[in-house]
Amino acid sequence: MSVTPLISPVDLTPPLLGASVAELTAWVQQQGQPAYRGKQLHDWIYHKGVRSLADISVFSKQWRGEVAQIPIGRSTIHHRAVAPDGTIKYLLQLADGQIVETVGIPSDKRLTVCVSTQVGCPMACDFCATGKGGFKRNLGRHEIVDQVLTVQEDFQQRVSHVVFMGLGEPLLNTENVLESLRSLNQDVGIGARSLTVSTVGIRDRIRQLAEHQLQITLAVSLHAPNQKLREQLIPSARNYPIEDLLTECREYVEITGRRVSFEYILLAGVNDLPEHALELAKRLRGFQSHVNLIPYNPIQEVDYKRPNSDRIQAFVNVLKQQFIAVSVRYSRGLEADAACGQLRASKN
Ligand code: SAH
């Protein structure tokens, strides 16, 4: 993946996780060590899962002593909840005591990790649990990469896919998200096409992302076929009309050659009627895209309802008749409150 590194190799300040071989090599040299130690450090951090520099046995005892306190940037598992379908929700404690949520989702040969990009979320979408708790801070690149390594170690299985669909709005933390994408691809070894970033849409940021020419998948939380309804569900949409959002998405397709995936939550009686499906189809006509319907997962604070399966199927049928590529995402991990929109960094 041709992500131009945002951090120059000589600018690295610990935590070390998220750094490229070049950054780590420059760093060990600054510490008076030979260049080949950079590759070793990289291997121990990303492939051996070392948590303290003091444990890297190929380094001299003296140097290990000197750097023992320099943080690699790994979290600790604060809580772990296993759902009957095998999905595991983790609450991870960060260096400053903040807690974030990560979900490991096994299916067939795949292992998908749903990562958070912020502690909390400032977007306050009406139907989403995360926004109800407010916003604390952005995650650093090391804190995003750490989530993937933690799930990989706990499952003892290689992570094949990563979706940026946990707590937070990735495009409000673009630099760290881009850095973590680079690291997950080049350091951890996950294919670019298996990395998905989901956004509610922040003005100019989709275009910015496109300019990096990544082969990642972009998912956009559309949730409504028109501006009026979208504003009701997503407060931030007031400052960013749906037409402008879709124009940026079209540019994304033109620049990257990748189709965009539109997420559409189904709320009974709100946005799930056949006329909504038809309006959505008209809006997306001729657009290289895919619609991913997400039947609403219940959260405490609001009394939306999930439509029944007939209603869901009727919505799907209208889109199909209009030649719109569509799939339904039945969220995993519902019983552990680990499904889409249920994440709030608490035990239940
Ligand atoms: N902030 C980003 C990343 C979150 S992704 C975004 O909005 O895209 C999580 C997905 O789950 C989003 O599409 C979100 O709108 C959706 N979601 C939120 N609450 C939900 C709920 N209660 N039921 C189903 N999906 C929900």
Coordinates of C-alpha atoms and ligand atoms in Angstrom, one line a residue:
M1 CA 0.0 0.0 0.0
S2 CA 1.5 3.3 -1.0
V3 CA 0.8 5.3 2.2
T4 CA 3.4 8.0 2.4
P5 CA 4.5 7.8 6.0
L6 CA 3.3 10.9 7.9
I7 CA 6.0 10.6 10.5
S8 CA 9.5 10.9 9.3
P9 CA 11.8 8.1 10.6
V10 CA 13.8 10.5 12.7
D11 CA 10.8 12.0 14.5
L12 CA 9.8 8.9 16.4
T13 CA 8.9 9.4 20.0
P14 CA 7.7 6.4 22.0
P15 CA 5.4 4.5 22.4
L16 CA 7.1 2.5 19.7
L17 CA 4.1 0.4 18.5
G18 CA 2.8 1.7 15.1
A19 CA 6.3 2.6 13.9
S20 CA 7.8 1.3 10.7
V21 CA 11.1 -0.6 10.3
A22 CA 12.6 2.7 9.1
E23 CA 11.4 4.6 12.1
L24 CA 12.6 1.9 14.5
T25 CA 15.9 1.7 12.8
A26 CA 16.5 5.4 13.0
W27 CA 15.5 5.3 16.7
V28 CA 17.9 2.5 17.7
Q29 CA 20.7 4.3 15.9
Q30 CA 19.9 7.5 17.9
Q31 CA 20.3 5.3 21.0
G32 CA 23.8 4.4 19.7
Q33 CA 22.9 0.9 18.6
P34 CA 23.7 -0.7 15.2
A35 CA 21.0 -0.4 12.5
Y36 CA 20.2 -4.1 12.4
R37 CA 18.7 -3.8 15.9
G38 CA 15.8 -1.9 14.2
K39 CA 14.7 -5.0 12.3
Q40 CA 15.0 -7.1 15.4
L41 CA 12.9 -4.6 17.5
H42 CA 10.3 -4.6 14.7
D43 CA 10.1 -8.4 14.8
W44 CA 9.8 -8.6 18.6
I45 CA 7.1 -5.9 18.7
Y46 CA 4.9 -7.1 15.8
H47 CA 5.5 -10.8 15.6
K48 CA 6.6 -11.9 19.1
G49 CA 4.2 -9.6 20.9
V50 CA 6.8 -8.4 23.4
R51 CA 5.4 -5.9 26.0
S52 CA 8.6 -4.6 27.5
L53 CA 11.9 -3.7 25.9
A54 CA 13.5 -5.4 29.0
D55 CA 12.3 -8.8 27.6
I56 CA 14.0 -8.6 24.2
S57 CA 16.6 -11.3 24.9
V58 CA 18.7 -10.6 21.7
F59 CA 19.6 -7.2 23.1
S60 CA 22.5 -6.7 25.4
K61 CA 21.7 -6.8 29.1
Q62 CA 23.1 -3.3 29.6
W63 CA 21.0 -1.7 26.8
R64 CA 17.9 -3.5 28.0
G65 CA 18.4 -2.0 31.4
E66 CA 18.8 1.5 29.9
V67 CA 15.6 1.3 27.8
A68 CA 13.5 -0.9 30.1
Q69 CA 11.1 2.0 30.9
I70 CA 10.5 3.2 27.4
P71 CA 6.9 2.2 26.5
I72 CA 6.1 -0.1 23.6
G73 CA 2.4 1.0 24.0
R74 CA 0.5 -2.2 24.7
S75 CA -2.8 -2.1 26.7
T76 CA -4.0 -4.5 29.3
I77 CA -7.3 -6.5 29.1
H78 CA -9.6 -5.0 31.7
H79 CA -12.6 -7.2 30.8
R80 CA -13.5 -9.8 28.3
A81 CA -17.0 -11.0 27.4
V82 CA -17.6 -14.0 25.1
A83 CA -20.9 -14.2 23.2
P84 CA -22.5 -17.5 22.3
D85 CA -21.6 -17.0 18.7
G86 CA -17.9 -16.9 19.6
T87 CA -17.6 -13.1 19.2
I88 CA -15.4 -11.7 22.0
K89 CA -15.7 -8.1 23.3
Y90 CA -12.7 -6.7 25.1
L91 CA -12.4 -3.6 27.3
L92 CA -8.8 -2.5 27.1
Q93 CA -7.2 -0.3 29.6
L94 CA -4.8 2.3 28.1
A95 CA -1.7 3.9 29.7
D96 CA -3.7 6.9 31.1
G97 CA -6.5 4.6 32.5
Q98 CA -9.0 5.3 29.8
I99 CA -11.0 2.2 28.6
V100 CA -11.7 1.4 24.9
E101 CA -13.6 -1.4 23.4
T102 CA -12.5 -3.8 20.7
V103 CA -14.4 -6.8 19.2
G104 CA -13.0 -10.0 17.8
I105 CA -15.3 -11.7 15.3
P106 CA -14.5 -15.2 14.1
S107 CA -16.2 -16.7 11.1
D108 CA -15.0 -19.7 9.0
K109 CA -11.4 -19.0 8.3
R110 CA -11.7 -15.3 8.9
L111 CA -10.9 -13.4 12.1
T112 CA -12.1 -9.8 11.9
V113 CA -11.3 -7.1 14.5
C114 CA -13.6 -4.1 15.0
V115 CA -11.3 -1.4 16.3
S116 CA -12.0 1.9 18.1
T117 CA -10.4 5.1 17.0
Q118 CA -11.5 7.5 19.8
V119 CA -12.4 7.2 23.5
G120 CA -16.1 8.0 23.2
C121 CA -17.4 9.9 20.2
P122 CA -18.5 13.5 19.6
M123 CA -21.0 12.8 16.8
A124 CA -24.0 12.0 19.0
C125 CA -26.0 10.0 16.4
D126 CA -29.4 9.4 17.9
F127 CA -29.4 5.6 17.6
C128 CA -25.8 4.9 18.7
A129 CA -24.8 4.0 22.3
T130 CA -21.2 5.3 21.9
G131 CA -22.2 9.0 21.5
K132 CA -24.4 8.9 24.6
G133 CA -21.3 8.8 26.8
G134 CA -19.6 11.8 25.2
F135 CA -16.1 12.2 23.9
K136 CA -12.8 12.0 25.7
R137 CA -9.9 11.9 23.3
N138 CA -8.4 10.5 20.1
L139 CA -6.5 7.3 20.1
G140 CA -2.8 7.3 19.1
R141 CA -1.7 5.0 16.3
H142 CA -0.1 2.6 18.8
E143 CA -3.5 2.3 20.6
I144 CA -5.2 1.3 17.4
V145 CA -2.6 -1.2 16.3
D146 CA -2.5 -2.6 19.8
Q147 CA -6.2 -3.7 19.6
V148 CA -5.5 -5.9 16.6
L149 CA -2.4 -7.5 18.2
T150 CA -4.4 -8.1 21.4
V151 CA -7.2 -10.0 19.6
Q152 CA -4.7 -11.9 17.5
E153 CA -2.8 -13.1 20.6
D154 CA -6.0 -13.9 22.5
F155 CA -7.5 -16.0 19.7
Q156 CA -4.1 -17.4 18.8
Q157 CA -5.1 -16.9 15.2
R158 CA -4.0 -14.4 12.5
V159 CA -6.3 -11.5 12.1
S160 CA -7.5 -11.4 8.5
H161 CA -9.7 -8.3 8.4
V162 CA -9.9 -5.1 10.4
V163 CA -13.0 -2.8 10.4
F164 CA -12.7 0.7 11.9
M165 CA -16.2 0.5 13.3
G166 CA -15.7 0.6 17.0
L167 CA -15.9 3.7 19.3
G168 CA -15.3 7.0 17.6
E169 CA -15.3 8.7 14.2
P170 CA -12.2 7.7 12.3
L171 CA -12.1 10.8 10.1
L172 CA -11.9 13.1 13.2
N173 CA -8.6 11.3 13.9
T174 CA -7.3 11.0 10.4
E175 CA -3.5 11.1 11.0
N176 CA -3.5 8.4 13.5
V177 CA -5.9 6.3 11.5
L178 CA -3.7 6.7 8.4
E179 CA -0.7 5.7 10.4
S180 CA -2.4 2.7 11.9
L181 CA -3.6 1.6 8.4
R182 CA 0.0 1.8 7.2
S183 CA 1.2 -0.2 10.2
L184 CA -1.5 -2.9 10.0
N185 CA -0.7 -3.4 6.3
Q186 CA 3.1 -3.2 6.4
D187 CA 4.1 -4.2 9.9
V188 CA 1.3 -6.6 10.9
G189 CA 0.8 -7.9 7.4
I190 CA -2.9 -7.5 6.8
G191 CA -3.9 -6.9 3.1
A192 CA -5.1 -3.4 2.3
R193 CA -8.3 -4.6 0.8
S194 CA -9.1 -6.3 4.1
L195 CA -9.0 -3.0 6.0
T196 CA -12.3 -1.0 6.1
V197 CA -12.7 2.5 7.4
S198 CA -16.3 3.5 8.3
T199 CA -17.2 7.2 8.6
V200 CA -20.4 9.2 9.1
G201 CA -18.8 11.7 6.7
I202 CA -16.7 14.8 7.7
R203 CA -16.4 17.5 5.1
D204 CA -13.3 17.3 2.9
R205 CA -11.9 14.3 4.8
I206 CA -13.1 11.6 2.4
R207 CA -11.4 13.6 -0.4
Q208 CA -8.3 13.8 1.8
L209 CA -8.4 10.0 2.3
A210 CA -8.8 9.4 -1.4
E211 CA -5.6 11.4 -2.1
H212 CA -3.6 8.8 -0.3
Q213 CA -4.7 6.3 -3.0
L214 CA -5.1 3.5 -0.6
Q215 CA -6.6 0.2 -1.6
I216 CA -8.7 0.0 1.6
T217 CA -12.5 -0.2 1.6
L218 CA -14.4 3.0 2.5
A219 CA -17.8 2.5 4.2
V220 CA -20.0 5.5 4.7
S221 CA -22.8 5.6 7.3
L222 CA -25.6 7.1 5.1
H223 CA -28.7 5.8 7.1
A224 CA -31.2 8.0 5.2
P225 CA -32.1 8.7 1.5
N226 CA -32.6 12.4 2.0
Q227 CA -31.2 15.4 3.9
K228 CA -34.3 15.9 6.1
L229 CA -34.3 12.4 7.6
R230 CA -30.6 12.2 7.8
E231 CA -30.4 15.3 9.9
Q232 CA -32.9 13.9 12.3
L233 CA -30.7 10.8 12.9
I234 CA -27.3 12.4 12.6
P235 CA -26.9 15.9 14.1
S236 CA -23.6 16.5 12.3
A237 CA -25.4 16.1 8.9
R238 CA -26.8 19.6 9.4
N239 CA -23.5 21.2 8.4
Y240 CA -22.8 18.7 5.6
P241 CA -25.6 18.2 3.1
I242 CA -26.1 14.7 1.7
E243 CA -25.4 16.0 -1.8
D244 CA -22.0 17.2 -0.8
L245 CA -21.2 14.0 1.0
L246 CA -22.2 11.9 -2.1
T247 CA -20.2 14.2 -4.3
E248 CA -17.1 13.5 -2.2
C249 CA -17.9 9.8 -2.3
R250 CA -18.1 9.9 -6.1
E251 CA -14.7 11.6 -6.2
Y252 CA -13.4 8.9 -3.9
V253 CA -14.5 6.3 -6.4
E254 CA -12.9 8.2 -9.3
I255 CA -9.6 8.7 -7.6
T256 CA -9.1 5.3 -6.0
G257 CA -11.1 3.1 -8.4
R258 CA -12.6 1.4 -5.3
R259 CA -16.3 1.2 -4.8
V260 CA -17.8 2.7 -1.7
S261 CA -20.0 0.8 0.7
F262 CA -23.0 2.6 2.2
E263 CA -24.2 1.5 5.6
Y264 CA -27.9 2.0 6.2
I265 CA -29.3 1.3 9.6
L266 CA -32.9 0.0 9.5
L267 CA -35.2 1.6 12.0
A268 CA -38.8 0.4 12.0
G269 CA -41.2 3.0 10.7
V270 CA -38.5 5.7 10.4
N271 CA -36.4 4.9 7.4
D272 CA -37.4 1.4 6.4
L273 CA -40.4 1.9 4.1
P274 CA -40.4 0.9 0.4
E275 CA -40.5 4.5 -0.6
H276 CA -37.3 5.1 1.4
A277 CA -35.7 2.2 -0.5
L278 CA -36.8 3.7 -3.8
E279 CA -35.5 7.1 -2.9
L280 CA -32.2 5.6 -1.9
A281 CA -32.0 3.6 -5.1
K282 CA -32.6 6.8 -7.2
R283 CA -29.9 8.6 -5.3
L284 CA -27.3 5.9 -5.8
R285 CA -28.2 5.1 -9.4
G286 CA -25.0 4.8 -11.6
F287 CA -22.8 5.0 -8.5
Q288 CA -20.2 2.2 -8.1
S289 CA -21.4 1.3 -4.6
H290 CA -22.8 -1.4 -2.4
V291 CA -25.5 -0.9 0.3
N292 CA -25.0 -2.7 3.6
L293 CA -28.3 -2.8 5.6
I294 CA -27.9 -3.0 9.4
P295 CA -31.1 -3.9 11.2
Y296 CA -31.1 -1.7 14.4
N297 CA -29.5 -3.2 17.5
P298 CA -31.3 -2.1 20.6
I299 CA -29.7 0.4 23.0
Q300 CA -31.2 1.6 26.3
E301 CA -31.5 5.3 25.7
V302 CA -33.9 5.4 22.7
D303 CA -36.9 3.4 21.7
Y304 CA -36.3 2.7 18.1
K305 CA -37.4 -0.8 16.9
R306 CA -35.8 -3.2 14.5
P307 CA -38.1 -4.0 11.5
N308 CA -39.3 -7.5 11.2
S309 CA -37.8 -9.8 8.6
D310 CA -40.6 -9.2 6.0
R311 CA -40.0 -5.5 6.1
I312 CA -36.2 -6.0 5.8
Q313 CA -36.7 -8.3 2.8
A314 CA -39.1 -5.8 1.2
F315 CA -36.5 -3.1 1.5
V316 CA -33.9 -5.5 0.0
N317 CA -36.2 -6.4 -2.9
V318 CA -36.8 -2.8 -3.9
L319 CA -33.1 -2.1 -4.0
K320 CA -32.5 -5.3 -6.1
Q321 CA -35.2 -4.4 -8.5
Q322 CA -33.4 -1.1 -9.0
F323 CA -30.1 -2.9 -9.6
I324 CA -28.5 -1.7 -6.4
A325 CA -26.0 -4.2 -4.9
V326 CA -27.2 -4.9 -1.4
S327 CA -26.5 -7.1 1.6
V328 CA -27.9 -7.3 5.1
R329 CA -25.5 -7.3 8.1
Y330 CA -26.9 -9.3 10.9
S331 CA -24.6 -8.0 13.6
R332 CA -22.7 -10.6 15.6
G333 CA -22.1 -10.4 19.4
L334 CA -25.5 -9.0 20.3
E335 CA -25.6 -11.0 23.6
A336 CA -22.4 -9.4 24.7
D337 CA -23.5 -5.9 23.7
A338 CA -20.7 -6.1 21.2
A339 CA -22.8 -5.5 18.1
C340 CA -22.8 -2.4 15.8
G341 CA -23.9 0.7 17.8
Q342 CA -23.9 -1.1 21.2
L343 CA -20.3 -0.2 22.1
R344 CA -19.9 2.2 24.9
A345 CA -16.8 0.9 26.8
S346 CA -18.7 -0.6 29.6
K347 CA -19.3 -4.2 30.8
N348 CA -22.9 -4.2 29.7
Ligands
SAH1 N1 -18.4 6.7 13.4 C1 -18.2 5.8 12.3 C2 -17.7 4.4 12.8 C3 -18.8 3.6 13.6 S1 -19.2 2.3 12.6 C4 -19.5 5.7 11.5 O1 -20.5 6.2 11.9 O2 -19.4 5.1 10.4 C5 -20.6 1.6 13.4 C6 -21.7 1.5 12.5 O3 -22.8 1.0 13.3 C7 -22.2 2.8 11.9 O4 -22.7 2.6 10.6 C8 -23.3 3.2 12.8 O5 -24.1 4.1 12.3 C9 -23.9 1.8 13.1 N2 -24.8 1.9 14.3 C10 -24.8 2.8 15.3 N3 -25.7 2.5 16.2 C11 -26.3 1.3 15.8 C12 -27.4 0.5 16.3 N4 -27.9 0.8 17.5 N5 -27.8 -0.5 15.6 C13 -27.1 -0.8 14.4 N6 -26.1 -0.1 13.9 C14 -25.7 1.0 14.6

